[in-house]
Short mmCIF file of C-alpha atoms in Angstrom, two decimals:
data_model
loop_
_atom_site.label_atom_id
_atom_site.label_comp_id
_atom_site.label_asym_id
_atom_site.label_seq_id
_atom_site.Cartn_x
_atom_site.Cartn_y
_atom_site.Cartn_z
CA MET A 126 -0.40 0.21 -0.01
CA ASP A 127 1.32 3.57 -1.33
CA GLY A 128 -0.69 5.64 0.57
CA ARG A 129 -1.84 7.35 -2.50
CA PRO A 130 -5.60 8.64 -2.91
CA VAL A 131 -8.06 5.80 -4.31
CA THR A 132 -9.70 7.00 -8.01
CA ARG A 133 -13.44 6.56 -7.87
CA THR A 134 -14.38 5.84 -11.24
CA PRO A 135 -17.45 5.34 -12.60
CA GLN A 136 -16.99 1.80 -12.79
CA GLY A 137 -16.00 1.57 -9.30
CA ALA A 138 -19.20 4.32 -8.51
CA GLU A 139 -21.03 1.21 -10.41
CA GLN A 140 -20.17 -1.36 -8.33
CA SER A 141 -20.59 0.26 -4.83
CA ALA A 142 -24.40 0.73 -6.41
CA ALA A 143 -24.77 -2.84 -7.03
CA GLY A 144 -23.32 -4.19 -4.22
CA ALA A 145 -25.93 -1.96 -2.13
CA ALA A 146 -28.63 -3.37 -4.00
CA GLU A 147 -27.35 -7.05 -3.72
CA ARG A 148 -27.06 -6.23 0.11
CA ALA A 149 -30.87 -5.31 0.30
CA ALA A 150 -32.10 -7.82 -1.78
CA ALA A 151 -30.70 -10.74 0.01
CA LEU A 152 -32.57 -9.31 2.91
CA PRO A 153 -36.64 -10.16 3.56
CA ARG A 154 -38.80 -7.18 2.43
CA ARG A 155 -40.37 -7.45 6.09
CA GLN A 156 -36.31 -7.64 7.56
CA MET A 157 -35.59 -4.33 5.21
CA LEU A 158 -35.94 -1.65 8.16
CA THR A 159 -35.46 1.65 8.15
CA ASP A 160 -31.73 1.01 9.69
CA ASP A 161 -31.38 -0.84 6.60
CA VAL A 162 -32.32 1.48 3.99
CA HIS A 163 -30.54 4.04 5.83
CA GLU A 164 -27.19 2.53 5.88
CA ALA A 165 -27.55 1.36 2.12
CA ILE A 166 -28.24 4.60 1.03
CA LYS A 167 -25.63 6.19 2.95
CA ALA A 168 -23.07 3.78 1.75
CA LEU A 169 -23.87 5.02 -2.01
CA ILE A 170 -23.62 8.70 -0.87
CA MET A 171 -19.97 8.03 0.99
CA ASP A 172 -18.58 6.32 -2.18
CA HIS A 173 -20.17 8.62 -4.31
CA ALA A 174 -22.22 6.13 -6.42
CA ILE A 175 -24.67 9.45 -5.72
CA GLU A 176 -22.29 12.25 -6.73
CA PRO A 177 -22.34 15.20 -4.44
CA GLY A 178 -24.49 17.70 -5.40
CA ALA A 179 -26.62 14.93 -6.82
CA ARG A 180 -30.75 15.16 -6.90
CA VAL A 181 -31.57 12.25 -5.00
CA SER A 182 -34.89 10.20 -6.61
CA ILE A 183 -36.85 8.38 -3.68
CA ASP A 184 -38.66 6.39 -6.18
CA GLY A 185 -35.60 5.47 -7.88
CA LEU A 186 -34.27 4.57 -4.68
CA ALA A 187 -37.17 2.36 -3.59
CA ARG A 188 -36.64 0.70 -7.01
CA GLU A 189 -33.24 0.08 -6.60
CA LEU A 190 -33.54 -1.15 -2.94
CA GLY A 191 -36.54 -3.10 -3.37
CA VAL A 192 -39.19 -1.09 -0.60
CA SER A 193 -41.50 0.92 -0.66
CA PRO A 194 -40.63 4.76 -0.64
CA THR A 195 -41.75 5.25 3.12
CA PRO A 196 -38.12 3.78 4.60
CA VAL A 197 -36.38 5.98 1.85
CA ARG A 198 -37.64 8.95 2.93
CA GLU A 199 -37.51 8.05 6.58
CA ALA A 200 -33.73 7.66 6.09
CA LEU A 201 -33.04 10.82 4.12
CA ALA A 202 -34.72 12.44 6.71
CA ARG A 203 -32.05 10.95 9.11
CA LEU A 204 -28.94 11.69 6.21
CA GLU A 205 -30.35 15.66 6.57
CA THR A 206 -29.79 15.90 10.35
CA ALA A 207 -26.28 14.59 9.47
CA GLY A 208 -25.55 16.96 6.50
CA LEU A 209 -25.06 14.42 4.06
CA VAL A 210 -28.32 15.41 1.73
CA VAL A 211 -30.81 18.65 2.15
CA LYS A 212 -34.13 19.07 1.36
CA GLU A 213 -35.04 21.71 -1.09
CA PRO A 214 -38.78 23.14 -1.46
CA LEU A 215 -40.19 21.52 -4.09
CA ARG A 216 -37.47 19.68 -5.82
CA GLY A 217 -37.06 17.00 -3.17
CA TYR A 218 -33.50 16.29 -1.70
CA ARG A 219 -30.23 16.45 -3.54
CA THR A 220 -26.45 15.59 -1.69
CA THR A 221 -24.79 17.88 -0.50
CA PRO A 222 -21.34 19.16 -1.75
CA LEU A 223 -17.76 17.70 0.15
CA LEU A 224 -16.46 20.19 2.04
CA ASP A 225 -14.47 22.92 0.42
CA ARG A 226 -10.95 24.42 1.36
CA GLU A 227 -12.26 27.02 3.91
CA GLN A 228 -15.30 24.71 5.33
CA LEU A 229 -12.46 22.10 6.17
CA ALA A 230 -10.25 25.11 7.65
CA ASP A 231 -12.94 25.86 9.86
CA LEU A 232 -13.57 22.60 11.23
CA TYR A 233 -10.38 22.10 12.20
CA GLU A 234 -9.61 25.09 13.43
CA PHE A 235 -12.63 24.06 15.62
CA ARG A 236 -11.15 20.67 16.60
CA LEU A 237 -8.08 21.77 17.28
CA LEU A 238 -9.53 24.40 19.96
CA ILE A 239 -11.62 21.63 21.72
CA GLU A 240 -9.86 18.17 21.13
CA PRO A 241 -6.50 18.91 22.68
CA TRP A 242 -7.72 20.28 25.64
CA ALA A 243 -10.21 17.74 25.85
CA ALA A 244 -7.44 14.90 25.90
CA ALA A 245 -5.30 16.78 28.48
CA ARG A 246 -8.55 17.36 30.60
CA ALA A 247 -8.88 13.38 29.73
CA ALA A 248 -5.70 12.77 31.39
CA GLU A 249 -6.28 14.40 34.69
CA LYS A 250 -9.60 13.32 35.47
CA ALA A 251 -10.44 9.25 33.78
CA ASP A 252 -11.36 7.38 36.51
CA GLY A 253 -11.05 3.34 36.45
CA PRO A 254 -14.20 2.75 34.64
CA GLY A 255 -12.95 5.63 32.05
CA ARG A 256 -9.95 4.18 31.23
CA GLU A 257 -11.00 0.49 31.09
CA ARG A 258 -13.61 1.98 28.58
CA LEU A 259 -10.83 3.82 26.12
CA ARG A 260 -8.77 0.31 26.64
CA ALA A 261 -11.63 -1.22 24.93
CA GLU A 262 -12.70 0.82 22.48
CA MET A 263 -8.91 0.57 21.12
CA ALA A 264 -8.91 -2.92 21.06
CA ALA A 265 -12.40 -3.02 19.00
CA CYS A 266 -11.39 -1.90 15.41
CA ASP A 267 -8.93 -3.06 13.32
CA ALA A 268 -7.47 -1.27 10.40
CA PRO A 269 -9.58 -1.56 6.99
CA ARG A 270 -8.34 -3.91 4.11
CA GLU A 271 -10.56 -2.61 1.38
CA ALA A 272 -10.91 0.80 -0.03
CA THR A 273 -14.77 1.21 0.24
CA TYR A 274 -16.80 2.76 2.65
CA ASP A 275 -18.84 -0.72 3.19
CA ALA A 276 -14.73 -1.82 4.81
CA TYR A 277 -14.29 1.40 6.31
CA LYS A 278 -17.98 1.69 8.35
CA ALA A 279 -16.01 -0.19 11.18
CA LEU A 280 -13.21 2.73 11.24
CA THR A 281 -15.89 5.69 10.73
CA ALA A 282 -17.46 4.79 13.36
CA HIS A 283 -14.42 3.64 15.80
CA ASP A 284 -13.40 7.35 15.06
CA THR A 285 -16.41 9.29 16.57
CA ARG A 286 -16.69 6.67 19.55
CA PHE A 287 -13.03 7.61 20.29
CA HIS A 288 -12.99 11.35 19.54
CA VAL A 289 -16.67 11.58 21.51
CA LEU A 290 -14.87 9.14 24.25
CA VAL A 291 -12.02 11.51 24.85
CA ALA A 292 -14.11 14.66 25.14
CA GLU A 293 -16.43 12.99 27.94
CA LEU A 294 -13.78 11.46 29.92
CA ALA A 295 -12.63 15.56 29.72
CA GLY A 296 -16.01 16.30 31.92
CA SER A 297 -17.63 18.38 29.50
CA ALA A 298 -21.05 17.80 28.22
CA GLN A 299 -20.93 20.47 26.27
CA VAL A 300 -17.90 20.05 24.56
CA ARG A 301 -19.15 16.60 23.58
CA LEU A 302 -21.93 18.00 22.30
CA ALA A 303 -20.68 20.35 20.45
CA PHE A 304 -18.31 17.72 18.94
CA GLU A 305 -21.08 15.79 17.68
CA ARG A 306 -23.43 18.07 16.28
CA THR A 307 -20.42 18.55 13.84
CA HIS A 308 -20.78 15.29 12.23
CA CYS A 309 -17.30 15.90 11.26
CA HIS A 310 -16.42 12.33 10.84
CA LEU A 311 -18.91 11.43 7.61
CA HIS A 312 -18.05 14.38 6.35
CA ILE A 313 -14.14 13.67 6.19
CA PHE A 314 -14.58 10.02 5.24
CA ARG A 315 -16.67 11.47 2.35
CA LEU A 316 -13.97 13.76 1.50
CA TYR A 317 -10.94 11.43 1.59
CA TYR A 318 -9.48 7.57 2.34
CA ASP A 319 -7.31 5.50 1.35
CA ARG A 320 -6.45 1.70 2.73
CA GLY A 321 -2.79 2.96 3.69
CA ILE A 322 -3.98 5.55 5.97
CA GLY A 323 -6.47 3.14 8.14
CA GLN A 324 -3.18 1.70 9.88
CA ARG A 325 -1.82 4.99 10.73
CA THR A 326 -5.22 6.79 12.30
CA LEU A 327 -5.54 3.43 14.77
CA GLU A 328 -1.40 3.97 15.63
CA GLU A 329 -2.38 7.70 16.25
CA HIS A 330 -4.77 7.13 18.19
CA ARG A 331 -3.04 3.95 20.51
CA VAL A 332 -0.21 7.34 21.52
CA ILE A 333 -3.11 9.27 22.76
CA THR A 334 -4.62 6.43 24.72
CA ASP A 335 -1.22 5.91 26.28
CA ALA A 336 -0.75 9.26 27.42
CA VAL A 337 -3.99 9.55 28.48
CA LEU A 338 -4.00 6.16 30.59
CA ALA A 339 -0.26 7.27 31.58
CA GLY A 340 -2.46 10.56 33.11
CA ASP A 341 0.30 13.03 31.26
CA PRO A 342 -1.73 15.50 30.40
CA GLU A 343 0.60 17.62 28.41
CA ARG A 344 2.15 14.25 26.41
CA ALA A 345 -2.16 13.63 26.05
CA GLU A 346 -2.79 17.51 24.63
CA ALA A 347 0.42 17.24 22.71
CA ALA A 348 -0.41 13.58 20.73
CA MET A 349 -4.11 14.89 19.96
CA ARG A 350 -2.63 18.21 18.59
CA THR A 351 -0.62 16.43 16.46
CA HIS A 352 -2.92 13.58 15.28
CA LEU A 353 -5.21 16.08 14.20
CA GLU A 354 -2.48 18.15 12.17
CA THR A 355 -0.97 15.30 10.39
CA ALA A 356 -4.99 14.33 9.39
CA TYR A 357 -5.34 17.69 8.11
CA TYR A 358 -2.21 19.35 6.83
CA GLU A 359 -0.85 15.57 4.96
CA ARG A 360 -3.89 13.76 4.69
CA LEU A 361 -6.82 16.59 3.72
CA ARG A 362 -5.83 19.99 2.82
CA PRO A 363 -3.83 18.73 -0.18
CA VAL A 364 -7.20 16.77 -1.69
CA SER A 365 -9.24 19.83 -0.66
CA GLU A 366 -6.90 21.95 -2.95
CA GLU A 367 -7.11 19.82 -6.12
CA PRO A 368 -9.21 21.21 -8.68
CA GLU A 369 -13.03 20.92 -9.47
CA ARG A 370 -13.51 19.37 -5.94
CA GLY A 371 -16.94 18.70 -5.07
CA GLY A 372 -18.34 17.30 -8.18
CA GLY A 373 -17.71 13.64 -8.17
CA SER A 374 -14.30 13.71 -8.95
CA GLY A 375 -11.64 10.57 -7.57
CA THR A 376 -11.33 10.52 -3.58
CA GLY A 377 -9.65 8.63 -1.09
CA ARG A 378 -10.76 8.75 2.32
CA SER A 379 -8.76 9.26 6.41
CA GLY A 380 -9.51 8.37 9.69
CA THR A 381 -8.86 11.52 11.74
#
């Protein structure tokens, strides 16, 4: 693995769409509940089978997934809350564009303000049960082996849980809620990933974890800052500065 961004081709998008449809078809219709539809549509968006800024057809998705329009509408309402789609008056749903350079910079300025502080406070305040939760979280995820959202779902979920848990261990409900409301990991993974980054992300999380478990606030703060700056300056900003971002161009994916 050379760590280069994975190119998203029309053929790859078609394969992603076909894969989602196959997974949907494998379920009896009575089992194809809103959660299943939500995950199937989210995978299509994350893999760019439904391109950024594209119109989303409720009836078309219902046919593709073999369900009625009702669970599709419910899933799209949930995806709107996460900022992956937007409902336009009299026009229906459309996927949101990818984060642009300014939005990405704003997001990381915000994260660099609160997350290194949270890591330091977690090192100071984490009790025995909190430390066990952090150990368990680090033991719960392996690096992805493929460059698809389906393969990366576990890492995306771990990435979100890890950063939320650090904020929670800091003892600040407001910081945790502020972080959760950004839905930042969905948007970052939608912008960039590649297989070589998954292992690096987990290694960086382990450095943060070791510092928190050691009760070393300065080291925890520095490790979190390094993690975020590495994600932004080395992985994400170069991709956001490529020409013609946000129009369905090729992407990779990264953990943050």
